[in-house]
Amino acid sequence: MALILLTILIMWRRLVPIVCPSVLAFVVLLAAAIPSLAEDEVTDLDPRYVDWLAMVDGMITDEEKDFFSTIAEDFRRDAFIERFWKVRDPDPLTHMNELRRPWEEHAAIARSRYPTLLDGRSRLMMLKGEPFAFCLERNREMEVWYYEIGEDEVFPITLYSNIQHRPYEIYKPGMILNTALRAEAVVGLTMRNMCGGINPELMSKEITRSYKGALTYEQALERFLKTPEEPSKEWVATFASATTDLPADAETFDLAFEVAYPGYYQQRTVVEGIAVVPAGLAGTLDTSGEGTHHFQLTGEVVRDGRLFDSFRYSFELPATGGTPPAIPLIFQRYLRPGPARFLLRVEDLFARRFARVELDIDVPKVTSAADVPQLAESELMRLLAEANAAAARGEHILRLVAPQRLVSTGLIRFKTFSAGHFDRVSFFLDNKPLLTKRSPPYSVEIDLGDTPIPHLLRVSGFDENGEETARDELQVNPGGQRFRVRLAEPRAGGTYRRSVPVVVDIQTPDDKPIERVELYIDERRVATLHQPPYAQPILLPEDQAMVYIRAVAFLEDGNSTEDVAFINAPDYLEEIDVQMVEVYATVHNRRGQPQLGLSEEAFTVVEDGKLQTLRRFDWVNDLPIHAGLLLDVSASMEDSLETVTAAALDFVEQTIQTKDRLALLTFNERPDVVQRFTNDVSLIQGSLAALRSEGGTAIYDSLVFALHYFHGIKGQKALLLLSDGQDESSGFAFEDTLEYARRAGVTVYAIGLGEAVQKRGHRKVLTKIADETGGRAFFVEDTSDLDSIYATIQEELRSQYLLVYQSTSQQDPAAFRRVEVKVDGDHEVRTMSGYYP
């Protein structure tokens, strides 16, 4: 009804230029007095949720608001709100939500000043924060807020109320105004006609009437007031699927559910849930003559009225012949002691039926094996005995503490957190024994040398019988892009007959979130874990001796990695490390142009003087590229930084395709990752625009840092270094930097800018590093040449050949291996000089 009245009012105002203010006021008051549909929808909500909806009004989508109105329980509403902010987090890899925190802080200010969060002043406060300055015209119910949009520019926004003591609105051209408002004071404001004179805070600022001189006020206002970008609509559906509510009219079945407490992990108790699907009820899909059951288990744990934990598992289990036995669906969570409420939903994906269970539990405090409650005497518990024994070993803990520095060299002490008693603790570096200690503290000091080489450090604890009761591994100098999965349980070579514990440790690039972890027995997938902890008891097939357990982790972008552990394997079984070497080669003809279209037969690869057989041959134009821009932002770059960043942006726009990724790194006295690997050009553009020049120059340290950041990435990698000066303050020497560049497997393109880099010594340094890695060095005196240089690099990156071979070398694995690539005809080949395995 309110909407109809306002529509009539607007149409009337357009048809009749002069409207009596008293009539206008009456109609507006009448419209405001009629409750809106939105207000009716939230009258049954707790006031705090009504307040939250008002706070995010204008940001929340219709789909999100509609779903929020259907949520029946407060703990799930709270979880929805947390997820609402999370999906809008501008940088999920930081600890703070850069949108939520200032928004809520500004909302608190608005609550203290204005009658409602739906007031235009409140909404502007939440969106843009405190203005630079503002003018109040209380007798006309109008305010003008000024926001800085540049060093010497401010942007005015007018807020008004047609009726006294009613909420303010943000004025936009074309709106109906009370005749008491002076039109000249609305848009195109001058400093003199507001607040009775000149505002001293605005004297040094220019009031901007157009945005960058290209937009009207209306267009500029729309851009200025743009709300945060909406997230994908899929998140609401994902959130809904993670609840334990059943779909409307769902066909249901009953199942048994029991809980056991087989052990503990650090300060939490291992809670083992077992949902048993009755015999004969499970749906079956017959594929290739083998029947399969497929279940999805969704759970929620509620404590003190809040959603404490939510989880989801998928189970794919073989169907036995005849009438199937009861089917156990087993999962583990780590919970603190105390009362909790378990909500569980099981979906039989093939039979399209659901089961739902609610159970109140009281989690016991378990701090030693003696505290483990007596498990039920049943056939199922006997089958799980071996897997549960691992949980009972929680009192034996060894955890290596990673050093704080990103790059570790020289003499480093590694400490270990331990719990429980050990007869001895041994340390191993790259599987070679280092040190054994009989008493705590368990620590070891290692000389890692002058080059930040990746190492694997392992610690193992043993009891009086020589049995290993705990172990941990730590990747030293793993690099920022390392993606690694490790099966902490089961331990390779272990013996398990009826069940096996599976515990997966994962390291991801830039701490990216894991999308899922799939667990396999041999090549048959048995479980999928969608959230940590990645721990799962698995029942083994009957009468099967040797099997292998495989864990595969997936990132949200589809990348995956895996680890395999053989169990019940014979002593003579050994793992063989197959060394596959990737070589990227650029070929030029006599005119210095990239030579395309060569066949595999035209190439010859020699390693340490021995001819190698190619296993793969590709043209890189079809393969993804990971590139890094390493830009000098020291004080000497101040005059040229704007031109340098503009040329860099052109390179990014011309080079980066959907399948590629680029990272922006900068350096002065120290290096910094400004933008992690992305293919979003707008993010790179914003990062380039924010660069400032200051400080000295540390080229060698920054090169090592940037190359180390690439570690863990497979495929074609290139680093573009631009600097206008010589190294002034690096801790790494040139020889150490060159040695690390050889190990990194990253093609380096070095650009020397200005007169300082033309000095012979510095020119030789950059050329040597580029040549050894298969790149090129360029030296220019004017930034105007950068566009052509970037174009040359871009052409080369898309004109390389990938040569893959299995190394036949029998040399010491620590030795540098020389690689030479030859091509038929009168061509020049540029590639890496060699590699460290």
JSON list of N, CA, C and O in Angstrom, two decimals, residues 455-502:
[
{"chain": "A", "resi": 455, "resn": "HIS", "atom": "N", "xyz": [64.36, -28.79, 2.38]},
{"chain": "A", "resi": 455, "resn": "HIS", "atom": "CA", "xyz": [64.76, -30.00, 3.10]},
{"chain": "A", "resi": 455, "resn": "HIS", "atom": "C", "xyz": [63.53, -30.60, 3.77]},
{"chain": "A", "resi": 455, "resn": "HIS", "atom": "O", "xyz": [62.54, -29.91, 4.03]},
{"chain": "A", "resi": 456, "resn": "LEU", "atom": "N", "xyz": [63.62, -31.88, 4.10]},
{"chain": "A", "resi": 456, "resn": "LEU", "atom": "CA", "xyz": [62.59, -32.55, 4.87]},
{"chain": "A", "resi": 456, "resn": "LEU", "atom": "C", "xyz": [63.18, -32.96, 6.21]},
{"chain": "A", "resi": 456, "resn": "LEU", "atom": "O", "xyz": [64.10, -33.77, 6.27]},
{"chain": "A", "resi": 457, "resn": "LEU", "atom": "N", "xyz": [62.67, -32.36, 7.30]},
{"chain": "A", "resi": 457, "resn": "LEU", "atom": "CA", "xyz": [63.12, -32.68, 8.64]},
{"chain": "A", "resi": 457, "resn": "LEU", "atom": "C", "xyz": [62.07, -33.57, 9.30]},
{"chain": "A", "resi": 457, "resn": "LEU", "atom": "O", "xyz": [60.88, -33.26, 9.27]},
{"chain": "A", "resi": 458, "resn": "ARG", "atom": "N", "xyz": [62.51, -34.70, 9.88]},
{"chain": "A", "resi": 458, "resn": "ARG", "atom": "CA", "xyz": [61.58, -35.63, 10.52]},
{"chain": "A", "resi": 458, "resn": "ARG", "atom": "C", "xyz": [62.04, -35.90, 11.95]},
{"chain": "A", "resi": 458, "resn": "ARG", "atom": "O", "xyz": [63.24, -35.99, 12.21]},
{"chain": "A", "resi": 459, "resn": "VAL", "atom": "N", "xyz": [61.07, -36.04, 12.86]},
{"chain": "A", "resi": 459, "resn": "VAL", "atom": "CA", "xyz": [61.37, -36.42, 14.22]},
{"chain": "A", "resi": 459, "resn": "VAL", "atom": "C", "xyz": [60.51, -37.64, 14.55]},
{"chain": "A", "resi": 459, "resn": "VAL", "atom": "O", "xyz": [59.33, -37.69, 14.19]},
{"chain": "A", "resi": 460, "resn": "SER", "atom": "N", "xyz": [61.10, -38.64, 15.20]},
{"chain": "A", "resi": 460, "resn": "SER", "atom": "CA", "xyz": [60.39, -39.87, 15.57]},
{"chain": "A", "resi": 460, "resn": "SER", "atom": "C", "xyz": [60.66, -40.18, 17.03]},
{"chain": "A", "resi": 460, "resn": "SER", "atom": "O", "xyz": [61.79, -40.07, 17.51]},
{"chain": "A", "resi": 461, "resn": "GLY", "atom": "N", "xyz": [59.58, -40.54, 17.74]},
{"chain": "A", "resi": 461, "resn": "GLY", "atom": "CA", "xyz": [59.70, -40.94, 19.15]},
{"chain": "A", "resi": 461, "resn": "GLY", "atom": "C", "xyz": [59.48, -42.44, 19.29]},
{"chain": "A", "resi": 461, "resn": "GLY", "atom": "O", "xyz": [58.60, -43.02, 18.64]},
{"chain": "A", "resi": 462, "resn": "PHE", "atom": "N", "xyz": [60.29, -43.10, 20.14]},
{"chain": "A", "resi": 462, "resn": "PHE", "atom": "CA", "xyz": [60.25, -44.56, 20.30]},
{"chain": "A", "resi": 462, "resn": "PHE", "atom": "C", "xyz": [60.05, -44.91, 21.77]},
{"chain": "A", "resi": 462, "resn": "PHE", "atom": "O", "xyz": [60.51, -44.19, 22.67]},
{"chain": "A", "resi": 463, "resn": "ASP", "atom": "N", "xyz": [59.38, -46.06, 22.01]},
{"chain": "A", "resi": 463, "resn": "ASP", "atom": "CA", "xyz": [59.23, -46.54, 23.38]},
{"chain": "A", "resi": 463, "resn": "ASP", "atom": "C", "xyz": [60.37, -47.50, 23.72]},
{"chain": "A", "resi": 463, "resn": "ASP", "atom": "O", "xyz": [61.30, -47.69, 22.93]},
{"chain": "A", "resi": 464, "resn": "GLU", "atom": "N", "xyz": [60.28, -48.13, 24.92]},
{"chain": "A", "resi": 464, "resn": "GLU", "atom": "CA", "xyz": [61.36, -49.01, 25.38]},
{"chain": "A", "resi": 464, "resn": "GLU", "atom": "C", "xyz": [61.55, -50.24, 24.49]},
{"chain": "A", "resi": 464, "resn": "GLU", "atom": "O", "xyz": [62.64, -50.83, 24.46]},
{"chain": "A", "resi": 465, "resn": "ASN", "atom": "N", "xyz": [60.53, -50.63, 23.75]},
{"chain": "A", "resi": 465, "resn": "ASN", "atom": "CA", "xyz": [60.63, -51.79, 22.86]},
{"chain": "A", "resi": 465, "resn": "ASN", "atom": "C", "xyz": [61.10, -51.44, 21.46]},
{"chain": "A", "resi": 465, "resn": "ASN", "atom": "O", "xyz": [61.14, -52.29, 20.57]},
{"chain": "A", "resi": 466, "resn": "GLY", "atom": "N", "xyz": [61.43, -50.15, 21.26]},
{"chain": "A", "resi": 466, "resn": "GLY", "atom": "CA", "xyz": [61.89, -49.72, 19.94]},
{"chain": "A", "resi": 466, "resn": "GLY", "atom": "C", "xyz": [60.77, -49.45, 18.96]},
{"chain": "A", "resi": 466, "resn": "GLY", "atom": "O", "xyz": [61.02, -49.21, 17.78]},
{"chain": "A", "resi": 467, "resn": "GLU", "atom": "N", "xyz": [59.51, -49.47, 19.44]},
{"chain": "A", "resi": 467, "resn": "GLU", "atom": "CA", "xyz": [58.38, -49.19, 18.54]},
{"chain": "A", "resi": 467, "resn": "GLU", "atom": "C", "xyz": [58.17, -47.69, 18.43]},
{"chain": "A", "resi": 467, "resn": "GLU", "atom": "O", "xyz": [58.18, -46.96, 19.42]},
{"chain": "A", "resi": 468, "resn": "GLU", "atom": "N", "xyz": [57.99, -47.23, 17.19]},
{"chain": "A", "resi": 468, "resn": "GLU", "atom": "CA", "xyz": [57.73, -45.81, 16.95]},
{"chain": "A", "resi": 468, "resn": "GLU", "atom": "C", "xyz": [56.32, -45.48, 17.41]},
{"chain": "A", "resi": 468, "resn": "GLU", "atom": "O", "xyz": [55.35, -46.04, 16.92]},
{"chain": "A", "resi": 469, "resn": "THR", "atom": "N", "xyz": [56.20, -44.56, 18.35]},
{"chain": "A", "resi": 469, "resn": "THR", "atom": "CA", "xyz": [54.89, -44.20, 18.90]},
{"chain": "A", "resi": 469, "resn": "THR", "atom": "C", "xyz": [54.41, -42.82, 18.46]},
{"chain": "A", "resi": 469, "resn": "THR", "atom": "O", "xyz": [53.25, -42.48, 18.67]},
{"chain": "A", "resi": 470, "resn": "ALA", "atom": "N", "xyz": [55.29, -42.00, 17.87]},
{"chain": "A", "resi": 470, "resn": "ALA", "atom": "CA", "xyz": [54.90, -40.68, 17.38]},
{"chain": "A", "resi": 470, "resn": "ALA", "atom": "C", "xyz": [55.94, -40.20, 16.38]},
{"chain": "A", "resi": 470, "resn": "ALA", "atom": "O", "xyz": [57.12, -40.55, 16.47]},
{"chain": "A", "resi": 471, "resn": "ARG", "atom": "N", "xyz": [55.47, -39.40, 15.43]},
{"chain": "A", "resi": 471, "resn": "ARG", "atom": "CA", "xyz": [56.40, -38.79, 14.48]},
{"chain": "A", "resi": 471, "resn": "ARG", "atom": "C", "xyz": [55.79, -37.53, 13.90]},
{"chain": "A", "resi": 471, "resn": "ARG", "atom": "O", "xyz": [54.59, -37.31, 13.94]},
{"chain": "A", "resi": 472, "resn": "ASP", "atom": "N", "xyz": [56.66, -36.68, 13.36]},
{"chain": "A", "resi": 472, "resn": "ASP", "atom": "CA", "xyz": [56.19, -35.49, 12.66]},
{"chain": "A", "resi": 472, "resn": "ASP", "atom": "C", "xyz": [57.22, -35.13, 11.60]},
{"chain": "A", "resi": 472, "resn": "ASP", "atom": "O", "xyz": [58.40, -35.49, 11.71]},
{"chain": "A", "resi": 473, "resn": "GLU", "atom": "N", "xyz": [56.77, -34.43, 10.57]},
{"chain": "A", "resi": 473, "resn": "GLU", "atom": "CA", "xyz": [57.64, -33.98, 9.50]},
{"chain": "A", "resi": 473, "resn": "GLU", "atom": "C", "xyz": [57.44, -32.50, 9.26]},
{"chain": "A", "resi": 473, "resn": "GLU", "atom": "O", "xyz": [56.35, -31.97, 9.48]},
{"chain": "A", "resi": 474, "resn": "LEU", "atom": "N", "xyz": [58.50, -31.84, 8.82]},
{"chain": "A", "resi": 474, "resn": "LEU", "atom": "CA", "xyz": [58.45, -30.41, 8.55]},
{"chain": "A", "resi": 474, "resn": "LEU", "atom": "C", "xyz": [59.22, -30.12, 7.27]},
{"chain": "A", "resi": 474, "resn": "LEU", "atom": "O", "xyz": [60.38, -30.51, 7.13]},
{"chain": "A", "resi": 475, "resn": "GLN", "atom": "N", "xyz": [58.56, -29.45, 6.35]},
{"chain": "A", "resi": 475, "resn": "GLN", "atom": "CA", "xyz": [59.25, -28.99, 5.14]},
{"chain": "A", "resi": 475, "resn": "GLN", "atom": "C", "xyz": [59.99, -27.70, 5.46]},
{"chain": "A", "resi": 475, "resn": "GLN", "atom": "O", "xyz": [59.37, -26.70, 5.84]},
{"chain": "A", "resi": 476, "resn": "VAL", "atom": "N", "xyz": [61.30, -27.74, 5.33]},
{"chain": "A", "resi": 476, "resn": "VAL", "atom": "CA", "xyz": [62.13, -26.55, 5.57]},
{"chain": "A", "resi": 476, "resn": "VAL", "atom": "C", "xyz": [62.32, -25.84, 4.23]},
{"chain": "A", "resi": 476, "resn": "VAL", "atom": "O", "xyz": [62.64, -26.46, 3.22]},
{"chain": "A", "resi": 477, "resn": "ASN", "atom": "N", "xyz": [62.08, -24.53, 4.21]},
{"chain": "A", "resi": 477, "resn": "ASN", "atom": "CA", "xyz": [62.11, -23.74, 2.97]},
{"chain": "A", "resi": 477, "resn": "ASN", "atom": "C", "xyz": [61.15, -24.31, 1.93]},
{"chain": "A", "resi": 477, "resn": "ASN", "atom": "O", "xyz": [61.53, -24.60, 0.79]},
{"chain": "A", "resi": 478, "resn": "PRO", "atom": "N", "xyz": [59.90, -24.48, 2.29]},
{"chain": "A", "resi": 478, "resn": "PRO", "atom": "CA", "xyz": [58.96, -25.11, 1.36]},
{"chain": "A", "resi": 478, "resn": "PRO", "atom": "C", "xyz": [58.53, -24.21, 0.22]},
{"chain": "A", "resi": 478, "resn": "PRO", "atom": "O", "xyz": [58.05, -24.68, -0.80]},
{"chain": "A", "resi": 479, "resn": "GLY", "atom": "N", "xyz": [58.65, -22.90, 0.37]},
{"chain": "A", "resi": 479, "resn": "GLY", "atom": "CA", "xyz": [58.17, -21.98, -0.66]},
{"chain": "A", "resi": 479, "resn": "GLY", "atom": "C", "xyz": [56.72, -21.64, -0.46]},
{"chain": "A", "resi": 479, "resn": "GLY", "atom": "O", "xyz": [55.95, -22.37, 0.15]},
{"chain": "A", "resi": 480, "resn": "GLY", "atom": "N", "xyz": [56.32, -20.48, -1.02]},
{"chain": "A", "resi": 480, "resn": "GLY", "atom": "CA", "xyz": [54.96, -20.01, -0.82]},
{"chain": "A", "resi": 480, "resn": "GLY", "atom": "C", "xyz": [53.91, -20.79, -1.57]},
{"chain": "A", "resi": 480, "resn": "GLY", "atom": "O", "xyz": [52.73, -20.72, -1.26]},
{"chain": "A", "resi": 481, "resn": "GLN", "atom": "N", "xyz": [54.32, -21.55, -2.59]},
{"chain": "A", "resi": 481, "resn": "GLN", "atom": "CA", "xyz": [53.34, -22.24, -3.43]},
{"chain": "A", "resi": 481, "resn": "GLN", "atom": "C", "xyz": [53.38, -23.75, -3.25]},
{"chain": "A", "resi": 481, "resn": "GLN", "atom": "O", "xyz": [52.92, -24.50, -4.11]},
{"chain": "A", "resi": 482, "resn": "ARG", "atom": "N", "xyz": [53.94, -24.22, -2.18]},
{"chain": "A", "resi": 482, "resn": "ARG", "atom": "CA", "xyz": [54.03, -25.65, -1.93]},
{"chain": "A", "resi": 482, "resn": "ARG", "atom": "C", "xyz": [52.66, -26.23, -1.64]},
{"chain": "A", "resi": 482, "resn": "ARG", "atom": "O", "xyz": [51.94, -25.78, -0.75]},
{"chain": "A", "resi": 483, "resn": "PHE", "atom": "N", "xyz": [52.26, -27.25, -2.38]},
{"chain": "A", "resi": 483, "resn": "PHE", "atom": "CA", "xyz": [51.00, -27.95, -2.16]},
{"chain": "A", "resi": 483, "resn": "PHE", "atom": "C", "xyz": [51.36, -29.41, -1.90]},
{"chain": "A", "resi": 483, "resn": "PHE", "atom": "O", "xyz": [51.79, -30.13, -2.78]},
{"chain": "A", "resi": 484, "resn": "ARG", "atom": "N", "xyz": [51.17, -29.83, -0.64]},
{"chain": "A", "resi": 484, "resn": "ARG", "atom": "CA", "xyz": [51.67, -31.14, -0.23]},
{"chain": "A", "resi": 484, "resn": "ARG", "atom": "C", "xyz": [50.66, -31.83, 0.68]},
{"chain": "A", "resi": 484, "resn": "ARG", "atom": "O", "xyz": [50.05, -31.21, 1.54]},
{"chain": "A", "resi": 485, "resn": "VAL", "atom": "N", "xyz": [50.51, -33.12, 0.45]},
{"chain": "A", "resi": 485, "resn": "VAL", "atom": "CA", "xyz": [49.68, -33.97, 1.30]},
{"chain": "A", "resi": 485, "resn": "VAL", "atom": "C", "xyz": [50.58, -35.04, 1.93]},
{"chain": "A", "resi": 485, "resn": "VAL", "atom": "O", "xyz": [51.43, -35.62, 1.24]},
{"chain": "A", "resi": 486, "resn": "ARG", "atom": "N", "xyz": [50.39, -35.28, 3.21]},
{"chain": "A", "resi": 486, "resn": "ARG", "atom": "CA", "xyz": [51.17, -36.33, 3.89]},
{"chain": "A", "resi": 486, "resn": "ARG", "atom": "C", "xyz": [50.24, -37.18, 4.73]},
{"chain": "A", "resi": 486, "resn": "ARG", "atom": "O", "xyz": [49.41, -36.66, 5.49]},
{"chain": "A", "resi": 487, "resn": "LEU", "atom": "N", "xyz": [50.35, -38.49, 4.55]},
{"chain": "A", "resi": 487, "resn": "LEU", "atom": "CA", "xyz": [49.60, -39.43, 5.38]},
{"chain": "A", "resi": 487, "resn": "LEU", "atom": "C", "xyz": [50.36, -39.65, 6.68]},
{"chain": "A", "resi": 487, "resn": "LEU", "atom": "O", "xyz": [51.34, -40.39, 6.73]},
{"chain": "A", "resi": 488, "resn": "ALA", "atom": "N", "xyz": [49.92, -38.94, 7.75]},
{"chain": "A", "resi": 488, "resn": "ALA", "atom": "CA", "xyz": [50.52, -39.16, 9.06]},
{"chain": "A", "resi": 488, "resn": "ALA", "atom": "C", "xyz": [50.15, -40.55, 9.58]},
{"chain": "A", "resi": 488, "resn": "ALA", "atom": "O", "xyz": [50.91, -41.19, 10.31]},
{"chain": "A", "resi": 489, "resn": "GLU", "atom": "N", "xyz": [48.97, -41.01, 9.25]},
{"chain": "A", "resi": 489, "resn": "GLU", "atom": "CA", "xyz": [48.49, -42.36, 9.51]},
{"chain": "A", "resi": 489, "resn": "GLU", "atom": "C", "xyz": [47.74, -42.83, 8.26]},
{"chain": "A", "resi": 489, "resn": "GLU", "atom": "O", "xyz": [47.03, -42.02, 7.65]},
{"chain": "A", "resi": 490, "resn": "PRO", "atom": "N", "xyz": [47.86, -44.08, 7.85]},
{"chain": "A", "resi": 490, "resn": "PRO", "atom": "CA", "xyz": [48.71, -45.13, 8.43]},
{"chain": "A", "resi": 490, "resn": "PRO", "atom": "C", "xyz": [50.18, -44.91, 8.04]},
{"chain": "A", "resi": 490, "resn": "PRO", "atom": "O", "xyz": [50.48, -44.25, 7.06]},
{"chain": "A", "resi": 491, "resn": "ARG", "atom": "N", "xyz": [51.03, -45.50, 8.81]},
{"chain": "A", "resi": 491, "resn": "ARG", "atom": "CA", "xyz": [52.46, -45.40, 8.55]},
{"chain": "A", "resi": 491, "resn": "ARG", "atom": "C", "xyz": [52.86, -46.47, 7.55]},
{"chain": "A", "resi": 491, "resn": "ARG", "atom": "O", "xyz": [52.45, -47.63, 7.67]},
{"chain": "A", "resi": 492, "resn": "ALA", "atom": "N", "xyz": [53.62, -46.05, 6.55]},
{"chain": "A", "resi": 492, "resn": "ALA", "atom": "CA", "xyz": [54.02, -46.97, 5.50]},
{"chain": "A", "resi": 492, "resn": "ALA", "atom": "C", "xyz": [54.69, -48.20, 6.10]},
{"chain": "A", "resi": 492, "resn": "ALA", "atom": "O", "xyz": [55.54, -48.09, 6.99]},
{"chain": "A", "resi": 493, "resn": "GLY", "atom": "N", "xyz": [54.30, -49.36, 5.60]},
{"chain": "A", "resi": 493, "resn": "GLY", "atom": "CA", "xyz": [54.88, -50.61, 6.08]},
{"chain": "A", "resi": 493, "resn": "GLY", "atom": "C", "xyz": [54.18, -51.18, 7.29]},
{"chain": "A", "resi": 493, "resn": "GLY", "atom": "O", "xyz": [54.54, -52.26, 7.77]},
{"chain": "A", "resi": 494, "resn": "GLY", "atom": "N", "xyz": [53.16, -50.48, 7.82]},
{"chain": "A", "resi": 494, "resn": "GLY", "atom": "CA", "xyz": [52.45, -50.97, 8.99]},
{"chain": "A", "resi": 494, "resn": "GLY", "atom": "C", "xyz": [51.57, -52.16, 8.66]},
{"chain": "A", "resi": 494, "resn": "GLY", "atom": "O", "xyz": [51.29, -52.46, 7.49]},
{"chain": "A", "resi": 495, "resn": "THR", "atom": "N", "xyz": [51.16, -52.85, 9.70]},
{"chain": "A", "resi": 495, "resn": "THR", "atom": "CA", "xyz": [50.32, -54.04, 9.53]},
{"chain": "A", "resi": 495, "resn": "THR", "atom": "C", "xyz": [48.96, -53.79, 10.15]},
{"chain": "A", "resi": 495, "resn": "THR", "atom": "O", "xyz": [48.84, -53.45, 11.34]},
{"chain": "A", "resi": 496, "resn": "TYR", "atom": "N", "xyz": [47.93, -53.88, 9.33]},
{"chain": "A", "resi": 496, "resn": "TYR", "atom": "CA", "xyz": [46.55, -53.69, 9.77]},
{"chain": "A", "resi": 496, "resn": "TYR", "atom": "C", "xyz": [45.70, -54.78, 9.12]},
{"chain": "A", "resi": 496, "resn": "TYR", "atom": "O", "xyz": [45.83, -55.05, 7.93]},
{"chain": "A", "resi": 497, "resn": "ARG", "atom": "N", "xyz": [44.84, -55.42, 9.89]},
{"chain": "A", "resi": 497, "resn": "ARG", "atom": "CA", "xyz": [44.06, -56.54, 9.37]},
{"chain": "A", "resi": 497, "resn": "ARG", "atom": "C", "xyz": [42.59, -56.19, 9.09]},
{"chain": "A", "resi": 497, "resn": "ARG", "atom": "O", "xyz": [42.04, -56.58, 8.08]},
{"chain": "A", "resi": 498, "resn": "ARG", "atom": "N", "xyz": [41.97, -55.44, 9.99]},
{"chain": "A", "resi": 498, "resn": "ARG", "atom": "CA", "xyz": [40.53, -55.23, 9.86]},
{"chain": "A", "resi": 498, "resn": "ARG", "atom": "C", "xyz": [40.14, -53.75, 9.69]},
{"chain": "A", "resi": 498, "resn": "ARG", "atom": "O", "xyz": [39.10, -53.45, 9.11]},
{"chain": "A", "resi": 499, "resn": "SER", "atom": "N", "xyz": [40.95, -52.86, 10.22]},
{"chain": "A", "resi": 499, "resn": "SER", "atom": "CA", "xyz": [40.66, -51.43, 10.07]},
{"chain": "A", "resi": 499, "resn": "SER", "atom": "C", "xyz": [41.97, -50.65, 10.12]},
{"chain": "A", "resi": 499, "resn": "SER", "atom": "O", "xyz": [42.98, -51.15, 10.63]},
{"chain": "A", "resi": 500, "resn": "VAL", "atom": "N", "xyz": [41.90, -49.43, 9.61]},
{"chain": "A", "resi": 500, "resn": "VAL", "atom": "CA", "xyz": [43.11, -48.61, 9.55]},
{"chain": "A", "resi": 500, "resn": "VAL", "atom": "C", "xyz": [42.74, -47.16, 9.85]},
{"chain": "A", "resi": 500, "resn": "VAL", "atom": "O", "xyz": [41.70, -46.67, 9.41]},
{"chain": "A", "resi": 501, "resn": "PRO", "atom": "N", "xyz": [43.57, -46.47, 10.66]},
{"chain": "A", "resi": 501, "resn": "PRO", "atom": "CA", "xyz": [43.33, -45.04, 10.88]},
{"chain": "A", "resi": 501, "resn": "PRO", "atom": "C", "xyz": [43.95, -44.24, 9.73]},
{"chain": "A", "resi": 501, "resn": "PRO", "atom": "O", "xyz": [45.06, -44.53, 9.29]},
{"chain": "A", "resi": 502, "resn": "VAL", "atom": "N", "xyz": [43.25, -43.24, 9.25]},
{"chain": "A", "resi": 502, "resn": "VAL", "atom": "CA", "xyz": [43.79, -42.36, 8.21]},
{"chain": "A", "resi": 502, "resn": "VAL", "atom": "C", "xyz": [43.78, -40.94, 8.76]},
{"chain": "A", "resi": 502, "resn": "VAL", "atom": "O", "xyz": [42.73, -40.41, 9.13]}
]
